[in-house]
Amino acid sequence: MQYYNSKTLLYLDGEIVKSEDAKTDLYSQSLHYGYAAFEGIRAYNTHNGTRIFKAKAHYQRLKKSCELVHIPFNWDINDLIHQTYKVLELNNFKDAYIRPLVYCHANMSLTEPSNVSIMICAWDWAAYLGDKLVRVCISNYQRPNPKSTPIQAKVSGHYVNSILATTEAKARGYDEAVLLDQGNFIAEAPGANLFLEKNGKLYTPELGNILPGITRATLLVLCKKLDIECIETQLTVTDLKQADSAFLCGTAAEIIGMKSVDETVFPLKWSESIGATLQRAYKCLVLEKTNYEVFI
Ligand code: PMP
């Protein structure tokens, strides 16, 4: 995957610069210790023009992530949103994935940084057409314990755990992993939250041991609008394996139905699941079409 070419521009500390000219310091505390915070945001080519979905919520989470790990965050969120639109416009991106990153300057000690940078880059992200269902496995890796790191922060270092889980799942012949928390309850996928359907109701792991996904929060609001009952609670592997249907959700993944977990195949046809209804409603929302269907 080529993320940039000789013409691509990004935002770095108040300036628009060429991606190929933007360099970082090899003595960066972020590089050595995974001590940085980032976001993953989508822009959609809508009938109202290119629109960044939930821009404010993402930048607020970036600020919160920084605060939780004591990385200074002194930028104005509205200005960052403005700069993000500028990056999209200058690169002529319409459907795009946006990656803001706050990273620390040279510092080899294990102390709070005094000098930090923010960069915002983006790349083309073609509209996802497929509706392939994913085969997931229960990972042998656990999500990091919230007593060892603020797991609700989107911190770079946490993604070593995600990379290990995805790599292991693929090596075992699955598409994706589902990780448990320190209490052996279902937590989330390496880069997405999880919902399951049972007897006409949805269930999703409660907050505490997961990244509070913006897609997850959006779906909870959509559920209220569509009169779908959704319960935030602790879920076991048995709950997942006995579910009628299940799906993963996240900014990049949007909503992806799950075919199976380990060797257990979900019995409900995806097209008849609540997940499929939410998938359509979510698409309408991100594209700023207001014709939600009524769920009876
Ligand atoms: N969990 C993890 C670990 C993630 O990396 C992501 C992607 N940011 C999510 C859940 C989903 O979050 P969001 O809906 O905000 O993209």
mmCIF file of C-alpha atoms and ligand atoms in Angstrom:
data_model
loop_
_atom_site.group_PDB
_atom_site.id
_atom_site.type_symbol
_atom_site.label_atom_id
_atom_site.label_comp_id
_atom_site.label_asym_id
_atom_site.label_seq_id
_atom_site.Cartn_x
_atom_site.Cartn_y
_atom_site.Cartn_z
ATOM 1 C CA MET A 1 0.000 0.000 0.000
ATOM 2 C CA GLN A 2 1.380 3.364 -1.005
ATOM 3 C CA TYR A 3 0.251 5.994 1.485
ATOM 4 C CA TYR A 4 1.750 8.999 -0.274
ATOM 5 C CA ASN A 5 3.571 10.097 -3.363
ATOM 6 C CA SER A 6 5.793 13.022 -4.258
ATOM 7 C CA LYS A 7 2.783 15.357 -4.402
ATOM 8 C CA THR A 8 1.003 14.397 -1.193
ATOM 9 C CA LEU A 9 0.677 17.081 1.479
ATOM 10 C CA LEU A 10 0.147 16.779 5.212
ATOM 11 C CA TYR A 11 -0.323 19.129 8.160
ATOM 12 C CA LEU A 12 2.555 19.385 10.618
ATOM 13 C CA ASP A 13 2.616 21.840 13.532
ATOM 14 C CA GLY A 14 0.820 24.685 11.812
ATOM 15 C CA GLU A 15 2.186 24.159 8.335
ATOM 16 C CA ILE A 16 1.255 22.244 5.226
ATOM 17 C CA VAL A 17 4.282 20.284 4.039
ATOM 18 C CA LYS A 18 5.060 17.566 1.534
ATOM 19 C CA SER A 19 4.713 14.118 3.093
ATOM 20 C CA GLU A 20 8.050 13.050 1.662
ATOM 21 C CA ASP A 21 9.783 16.048 3.262
ATOM 22 C CA ALA A 22 8.217 15.612 6.701
ATOM 23 C CA LYS A 23 10.724 13.803 8.907
ATOM 24 C CA THR A 24 10.837 12.787 12.521
ATOM 25 C CA ASP A 25 13.628 12.480 15.077
ATOM 26 C CA LEU A 26 15.123 9.018 15.610
ATOM 27 C CA TYR A 27 15.537 9.965 19.280
ATOM 28 C CA SER A 28 11.767 10.507 19.599
ATOM 29 C CA GLN A 29 10.246 9.179 22.800
ATOM 30 C CA SER A 30 7.273 8.030 20.729
ATOM 31 C CA LEU A 31 9.384 5.854 18.488
ATOM 32 C CA HIS A 32 11.243 4.208 21.358
ATOM 33 C CA TYR A 33 8.382 3.703 23.797
ATOM 34 C CA GLY A 34 5.188 3.764 21.708
ATOM 35 C CA TYR A 35 4.335 6.953 23.615
ATOM 36 C CA ALA A 36 2.068 8.819 21.217
ATOM 37 C CA ALA A 37 -1.663 9.170 20.607
ATOM 38 C CA PHE A 38 -3.558 9.023 17.367
ATOM 39 C CA GLU A 39 -6.949 8.901 15.693
ATOM 40 C CA GLY A 40 -8.505 7.161 12.722
ATOM 41 C CA ILE A 41 -11.176 9.235 11.006
ATOM 42 C CA ARG A 42 -13.154 8.830 7.797
ATOM 43 C CA ALA A 43 -14.179 11.403 5.234
ATOM 44 C CA TYR A 44 -17.017 10.531 2.874
ATOM 45 C CA ASN A 45 -17.908 11.888 -0.527
ATOM 46 C CA THR A 46 -21.499 12.892 0.229
ATOM 47 C CA HIS A 47 -24.104 14.836 -1.720
ATOM 48 C CA ASN A 48 -23.137 17.756 0.551
ATOM 49 C CA GLY A 49 -19.493 17.479 -0.570
ATOM 50 C CA THR A 50 -16.629 15.806 1.284
ATOM 51 C CA ARG A 51 -17.633 15.454 4.929
ATOM 52 C CA ILE A 52 -15.538 14.267 7.844
ATOM 53 C CA PHE A 53 -17.666 11.940 9.947
ATOM 54 C CA LYS A 54 -17.744 12.815 13.673
ATOM 55 C CA ALA A 55 -14.675 15.039 13.370
ATOM 56 C CA LYS A 56 -15.224 16.715 16.725
ATOM 57 C CA ALA A 57 -15.712 13.451 18.607
ATOM 58 C CA HIS A 58 -12.466 12.092 17.146
ATOM 59 C CA TYR A 59 -10.410 15.164 18.047
ATOM 60 C CA GLN A 60 -11.958 15.238 21.503
ATOM 61 C CA ARG A 61 -10.924 11.610 21.955
ATOM 62 C CA LEU A 62 -7.419 12.481 20.742
ATOM 63 C CA LYS A 63 -7.228 15.218 23.390
ATOM 64 C CA LYS A 64 -8.556 12.844 26.045
ATOM 65 C CA SER A 65 -6.069 10.130 24.999
ATOM 66 C CA CYS A 66 -3.211 12.628 25.390
ATOM 67 C CA GLU A 67 -4.466 13.811 28.760
ATOM 68 C CA LEU A 68 -4.805 10.256 30.042
ATOM 69 C CA VAL A 69 -1.122 9.561 29.333
ATOM 70 C CA HIS A 70 0.152 13.074 30.167
ATOM 71 C CA ILE A 71 1.077 14.111 26.645
ATOM 72 C CA PRO A 72 0.458 17.884 26.378
ATOM 73 C CA PHE A 73 -2.382 18.813 24.024
ATOM 74 C CA ASN A 74 -2.625 22.550 23.475
ATOM 75 C CA TRP A 75 -4.296 22.726 20.095
ATOM 76 C CA ASP A 76 -7.672 24.146 19.252
ATOM 77 C CA ILE A 77 -9.985 21.365 18.072
ATOM 78 C CA ASN A 78 -11.915 23.575 15.637
ATOM 79 C CA ASP A 79 -8.653 24.666 14.051
ATOM 80 C CA LEU A 80 -7.525 21.029 13.741
ATOM 81 C CA ILE A 81 -10.804 20.183 11.997
ATOM 82 C CA HIS A 82 -10.286 23.142 9.687
ATOM 83 C CA GLN A 83 -6.739 21.986 8.915
ATOM 84 C CA THR A 84 -8.012 18.470 8.242
ATOM 85 C CA TYR A 85 -10.466 19.742 5.638
ATOM 86 C CA LYS A 86 -7.569 21.681 4.134
ATOM 87 C CA VAL A 87 -5.426 18.533 3.858
ATOM 88 C CA LEU A 88 -8.301 16.743 2.098
ATOM 89 C CA GLU A 89 -8.892 19.636 -0.253
ATOM 90 C CA LEU A 90 -5.227 20.196 -1.155
ATOM 91 C CA ASN A 91 -4.801 16.504 -1.939
ATOM 92 C CA ASN A 92 -8.154 16.331 -3.704
ATOM 93 C CA PHE A 93 -9.286 13.484 -1.438
ATOM 94 C CA LYS A 94 -13.024 12.783 -1.288
ATOM 95 C CA ASP A 95 -13.387 9.346 0.299
ATOM 96 C CA ALA A 96 -10.438 9.283 2.652
ATOM 97 C CA TYR A 97 -8.967 7.872 5.828
ATOM 98 C CA ILE A 98 -7.460 10.538 8.084
ATOM 99 C CA ARG A 99 -4.710 9.871 10.589
ATOM 100 C CA PRO A 100 -3.868 12.577 13.140
ATOM 101 C CA LEU A 101 -0.908 11.704 15.365
ATOM 102 C CA VAL A 102 0.468 13.495 18.413
ATOM 103 C CA TYR A 103 4.065 12.470 18.986
ATOM 104 C CA CYS A 104 6.870 13.418 21.317
ATOM 105 C CA HIS A 105 10.272 14.874 20.495
ATOM 106 C CA ALA A 106 13.678 13.520 21.518
ATOM 107 C CA ASN A 107 13.616 12.228 25.084
ATOM 108 C CA MET A 108 15.131 8.953 26.210
ATOM 109 C CA SER A 109 13.965 9.228 29.795
ATOM 110 C CA LEU A 110 10.676 7.863 31.115
ATOM 111 C CA THR A 111 9.287 11.282 31.926
ATOM 112 C CA GLU A 112 6.489 13.484 30.650
ATOM 113 C CA PRO A 113 7.458 15.214 27.424
ATOM 114 C CA SER A 114 7.725 18.955 27.129
ATOM 115 C CA ASN A 115 7.909 19.101 23.341
ATOM 116 C CA VAL A 116 5.304 17.455 21.178
ATOM 117 C CA SER A 117 4.140 17.698 17.581
ATOM 118 C CA ILE A 118 0.890 17.057 15.790
ATOM 119 C CA MET A 119 0.625 15.827 12.249
ATOM 120 C CA ILE A 120 -2.470 15.090 10.188
ATOM 121 C CA CYS A 121 -2.155 12.949 7.099
ATOM 122 C CA ALA A 122 -4.767 11.265 4.914
ATOM 123 C CA TRP A 123 -4.999 8.812 2.071
ATOM 124 C CA ASP A 124 -7.595 7.759 -0.438
ATOM 125 C CA TRP A 125 -10.043 5.241 0.926
ATOM 126 C CA ALA A 126 -12.262 3.830 -1.754
ATOM 127 C CA ALA A 127 -15.875 3.214 -0.789
ATOM 128 C CA TYR A 128 -16.161 -0.310 0.616
ATOM 129 C CA LEU A 129 -18.477 -2.344 -1.571
ATOM 130 C CA GLY A 130 -18.067 -5.893 -0.393
ATOM 131 C CA ASP A 131 -20.245 -7.457 2.261
ATOM 132 C CA LYS A 132 -17.940 -10.332 3.049
ATOM 133 C CA LEU A 133 -18.462 -11.848 6.475
ATOM 134 C CA VAL A 134 -15.425 -12.362 8.670
ATOM 135 C CA ARG A 135 -14.357 -15.540 10.418
ATOM 136 C CA VAL A 136 -12.947 -14.644 13.814
ATOM 137 C CA CYS A 137 -11.208 -16.597 16.558
ATOM 138 C CA ILE A 138 -10.899 -15.988 20.260
ATOM 139 C CA SER A 139 -7.381 -14.695 20.638
ATOM 140 C CA ASN A 140 -4.782 -16.179 22.908
ATOM 141 C CA TYR A 141 -3.789 -12.576 23.646
ATOM 142 C CA GLN A 142 -5.724 -10.573 26.212
ATOM 143 C CA ARG A 143 -6.425 -6.840 25.934
ATOM 144 C CA PRO A 144 -4.069 -4.800 28.138
ATOM 145 C CA ASN A 145 -5.288 -4.588 31.712
ATOM 146 C CA PRO A 146 -6.788 -1.123 32.423
ATOM 147 C CA LYS A 147 -4.814 -1.187 35.671
ATOM 148 C CA SER A 148 -1.579 -1.183 33.677
ATOM 149 C CA THR A 149 -2.519 1.395 31.028
ATOM 150 C CA PRO A 150 -5.558 3.596 30.299
ATOM 151 C CA ILE A 151 -7.107 1.287 27.741
ATOM 152 C CA GLN A 152 -9.737 3.903 26.826
ATOM 153 C CA ALA A 153 -6.926 6.008 25.328
ATOM 154 C CA LYS A 154 -5.948 5.478 21.693
ATOM 155 C CA VAL A 155 -2.246 5.248 22.431
ATOM 156 C CA SER A 156 0.275 3.944 19.906
ATOM 157 C CA GLY A 157 1.880 1.403 22.243
ATOM 158 C CA HIS A 158 -1.443 -0.377 22.777
ATOM 159 C CA TYR A 159 -1.359 -1.437 19.163
ATOM 160 C CA VAL A 160 1.481 -3.889 19.709
ATOM 161 C CA ASN A 161 -1.213 -5.990 21.393
ATOM 162 C CA SER A 162 -3.485 -5.469 18.358
ATOM 163 C CA ILE A 163 -0.771 -6.441 15.877
ATOM 164 C CA LEU A 164 0.043 -9.596 17.848
ATOM 165 C CA ALA A 165 -3.623 -10.626 17.975
ATOM 166 C CA THR A 166 -4.293 -10.018 14.271
ATOM 167 C CA THR A 167 -1.083 -11.763 13.263
ATOM 168 C CA GLU A 168 -1.933 -14.767 15.408
ATOM 169 C CA ALA A 169 -5.501 -14.932 14.052
ATOM 170 C CA LYS A 170 -4.275 -14.893 10.450
ATOM 171 C CA ALA A 171 -1.597 -17.501 11.198
ATOM 172 C CA ARG A 172 -4.359 -19.735 12.560
ATOM 173 C CA GLY A 173 -6.338 -19.257 9.323
ATOM 174 C CA TYR A 174 -8.936 -16.726 10.541
ATOM 175 C CA ASP A 175 -9.673 -13.219 9.277
ATOM 176 C CA GLU A 176 -9.626 -11.469 12.614
ATOM 177 C CA ALA A 177 -9.267 -11.913 16.360
ATOM 178 C CA VAL A 178 -11.564 -11.171 19.279
ATOM 179 C CA LEU A 179 -9.709 -10.461 22.489
ATOM 180 C CA LEU A 180 -10.913 -11.068 26.025
ATOM 181 C CA ASP A 181 -10.328 -8.732 28.947
ATOM 182 C CA GLN A 182 -8.496 -9.571 32.172
ATOM 183 C CA GLY A 183 -11.692 -11.146 33.547
ATOM 184 C CA ASN A 184 -12.060 -13.376 30.470
ATOM 185 C CA PHE A 185 -15.075 -11.427 29.234
ATOM 186 C CA ILE A 186 -15.348 -10.417 25.572
ATOM 187 C CA ALA A 187 -13.524 -7.117 25.046
ATOM 188 C CA GLU A 188 -13.077 -6.144 21.400
ATOM 189 C CA ALA A 189 -11.277 -6.904 18.163
ATOM 190 C CA PRO A 190 -7.760 -5.466 17.598
ATOM 191 C CA GLY A 191 -9.238 -2.389 15.880
ATOM 192 C CA ALA A 192 -12.998 -2.634 16.276
ATOM 193 C CA ASN A 193 -15.754 -3.066 18.854
ATOM 194 C CA LEU A 194 -18.142 -6.012 18.951
ATOM 195 C CA PHE A 195 -21.913 -6.449 19.120
ATOM 196 C CA LEU A 196 -23.921 -9.658 19.238
ATOM 197 C CA GLU A 197 -27.584 -10.356 18.571
ATOM 198 C CA LYS A 198 -29.636 -12.785 20.630
ATOM 199 C CA ASN A 199 -33.417 -13.202 20.493
ATOM 200 C CA GLY A 200 -34.017 -9.878 18.769
ATOM 201 C CA LYS A 201 -31.826 -7.820 21.110
ATOM 202 C CA LEU A 202 -28.308 -6.511 20.758
ATOM 203 C CA TYR A 203 -25.574 -6.810 23.352
ATOM 204 C CA THR A 204 -22.167 -5.150 23.481
ATOM 205 C CA PRO A 205 -19.371 -5.151 26.074
ATOM 206 C CA GLU A 206 -19.755 -2.311 28.548
ATOM 207 C CA LEU A 207 -17.115 0.423 28.755
ATOM 208 C CA GLY A 208 -14.150 -0.058 31.068
ATOM 209 C CA ASN A 209 -11.935 -2.599 29.361
ATOM 210 C CA ILE A 210 -12.311 -1.420 25.747
ATOM 211 C CA LEU A 211 -11.655 1.558 23.529
ATOM 212 C CA PRO A 212 -14.854 3.628 23.614
ATOM 213 C CA GLY A 213 -15.466 3.457 19.897
ATOM 214 C CA ILE A 214 -17.101 6.360 18.145
ATOM 215 C CA THR A 215 -18.833 3.924 15.790
ATOM 216 C CA ARG A 216 -20.057 1.962 18.819
ATOM 217 C CA ALA A 217 -21.476 5.172 20.337
ATOM 218 C CA THR A 218 -23.054 6.090 16.988
ATOM 219 C CA LEU A 219 -24.703 2.675 16.763
ATOM 220 C CA LEU A 220 -26.104 2.992 20.283
ATOM 221 C CA VAL A 221 -27.805 6.231 19.192
ATOM 222 C CA LEU A 222 -29.025 4.606 15.973
ATOM 223 C CA CYS A 223 -30.458 1.719 18.013
ATOM 224 C CA LYS A 224 -32.515 4.193 20.078
ATOM 225 C CA LYS A 225 -33.796 5.848 16.893
ATOM 226 C CA LEU A 226 -34.676 2.524 15.306
ATOM 227 C CA ASP A 227 -36.206 1.143 18.492
ATOM 228 C CA ILE A 228 -33.655 -1.651 18.767
ATOM 229 C CA GLU A 229 -32.877 -2.697 22.323
ATOM 230 C CA CYS A 230 -29.137 -2.726 22.970
ATOM 231 C CA ILE A 231 -27.684 -3.785 26.293
ATOM 232 C CA GLU A 232 -24.173 -2.837 27.419
ATOM 233 C CA THR A 233 -22.969 -5.590 29.705
ATOM 234 C CA GLN A 234 -20.300 -8.215 30.385
ATOM 235 C CA LEU A 235 -20.367 -10.952 27.755
ATOM 236 C CA THR A 236 -18.750 -14.371 27.907
ATOM 237 C CA VAL A 237 -17.307 -16.491 25.094
ATOM 238 C CA THR A 238 -20.353 -18.741 25.522
ATOM 239 C CA ASP A 239 -22.666 -15.740 25.026
ATOM 240 C CA LEU A 240 -20.862 -15.005 21.774
ATOM 241 C CA LYS A 241 -20.910 -18.614 20.592
ATOM 242 C CA GLN A 242 -24.622 -18.931 21.364
ATOM 243 C CA ALA A 243 -25.506 -15.660 19.611
ATOM 244 C CA ASP A 244 -27.801 -15.596 16.590
ATOM 245 C CA SER A 245 -25.502 -13.157 14.815
ATOM 246 C CA ALA A 246 -22.613 -10.809 15.588
ATOM 247 C CA PHE A 247 -20.639 -8.002 14.021
ATOM 248 C CA LEU A 248 -17.586 -5.793 14.438
ATOM 249 C CA CYS A 249 -17.675 -2.024 14.075
ATOM 250 C CA GLY A 250 -15.158 0.765 13.778
ATOM 251 C CA THR A 251 -14.336 3.843 11.760
ATOM 252 C CA ALA A 252 -12.323 1.908 9.183
ATOM 253 C CA ALA A 253 -14.345 -1.312 9.226
ATOM 254 C CA GLU A 254 -17.730 0.449 9.549
ATOM 255 C CA ILE A 255 -19.930 -2.587 10.264
ATOM 256 C CA ILE A 256 -18.724 -6.034 9.306
ATOM 257 C CA GLY A 257 -20.822 -9.091 9.931
ATOM 258 C CA MET A 258 -19.200 -12.121 11.501
ATOM 259 C CA LYS A 259 -19.663 -15.508 9.867
ATOM 260 C CA SER A 260 -18.256 -17.527 12.741
ATOM 261 C CA VAL A 261 -16.252 -17.489 15.948
ATOM 262 C CA ASP A 262 -13.701 -20.302 16.225
ATOM 263 C CA GLU A 263 -15.632 -23.195 14.631
ATOM 264 C CA THR A 264 -19.099 -21.973 15.619
ATOM 265 C CA VAL A 265 -21.065 -20.516 12.701
ATOM 266 C CA PHE A 266 -23.752 -17.935 13.550
ATOM 267 C CA PRO A 267 -27.144 -19.354 12.575
ATOM 268 C CA LEU A 268 -28.964 -16.164 11.504
ATOM 269 C CA LYS A 269 -28.543 -15.106 7.890
ATOM 270 C CA TRP A 270 -26.617 -11.819 7.888
ATOM 271 C CA SER A 271 -29.150 -10.085 5.628
ATOM 272 C CA GLU A 272 -31.862 -10.821 8.200
ATOM 273 C CA SER A 273 -29.848 -9.660 11.202
ATOM 274 C CA ILE A 274 -30.118 -6.407 13.149
ATOM 275 C CA GLY A 275 -26.485 -5.853 12.176
ATOM 276 C CA ALA A 276 -27.468 -5.675 8.503
ATOM 277 C CA THR A 277 -30.170 -3.115 9.324
ATOM 278 C CA LEU A 278 -27.654 -1.043 11.274
ATOM 279 C CA GLN A 279 -25.139 -1.396 8.441
ATOM 280 C CA ARG A 280 -27.630 0.256 6.059
ATOM 281 C CA ALA A 281 -28.612 2.927 8.581
ATOM 282 C CA TYR A 282 -24.952 3.713 9.298
ATOM 283 C CA LYS A 283 -24.255 4.099 5.599
ATOM 284 C CA CYS A 284 -27.142 6.576 5.325
ATOM 285 C CA LEU A 285 -25.796 8.508 8.293
ATOM 286 C CA VAL A 286 -22.216 8.844 7.053
ATOM 287 C CA LEU A 287 -23.462 9.822 3.595
ATOM 288 C CA GLU A 288 -25.863 12.342 5.180
ATOM 289 C CA LYS A 289 -28.923 10.664 3.735
ATOM 290 C CA THR A 290 -31.729 10.869 6.232
ATOM 291 C CA ASN A 291 -34.012 8.058 5.103
ATOM 292 C CA TYR A 292 -33.516 5.641 7.988
ATOM 293 C CA GLU A 293 -35.654 2.599 7.558
ATOM 294 C CA VAL A 294 -38.135 1.706 10.237
ATOM 295 C CA PHE A 295 -37.281 -1.465 12.123
ATOM 296 C CA ILE A 296 -40.379 -3.448 13.050
HETATM 297 N N1 PMP B 1 -11.267 -0.761 19.425
HETATM 298 C C1 PMP B 1 -10.009 -0.546 19.014
HETATM 299 C C2 PMP B 1 -8.908 -1.225 19.740
HETATM 300 C C3 PMP B 1 -9.746 0.306 17.937
HETATM 301 O O1 PMP B 1 -8.490 0.527 17.523
HETATM 302 C C4 PMP B 1 -10.824 0.913 17.265
HETATM 303 C C5 PMP B 1 -10.563 1.809 16.089
HETATM 304 N N2 PMP B 1 -10.307 3.107 16.502
HETATM 305 C C6 PMP B 1 -12.118 0.668 17.730
HETATM 306 C C7 PMP B 1 -12.313 -0.180 18.808
HETATM 307 C C8 PMP B 1 -13.303 1.326 17.097
HETATM 308 O O2 PMP B 1 -13.286 2.704 17.399
HETATM 309 P P1 PMP B 1 -13.929 3.775 16.429
HETATM 310 O O3 PMP B 1 -15.320 3.334 16.202
HETATM 311 O O4 PMP B 1 -13.839 5.043 17.199
HETATM 312 O O5 PMP B 1 -13.125 3.776 15.194
#
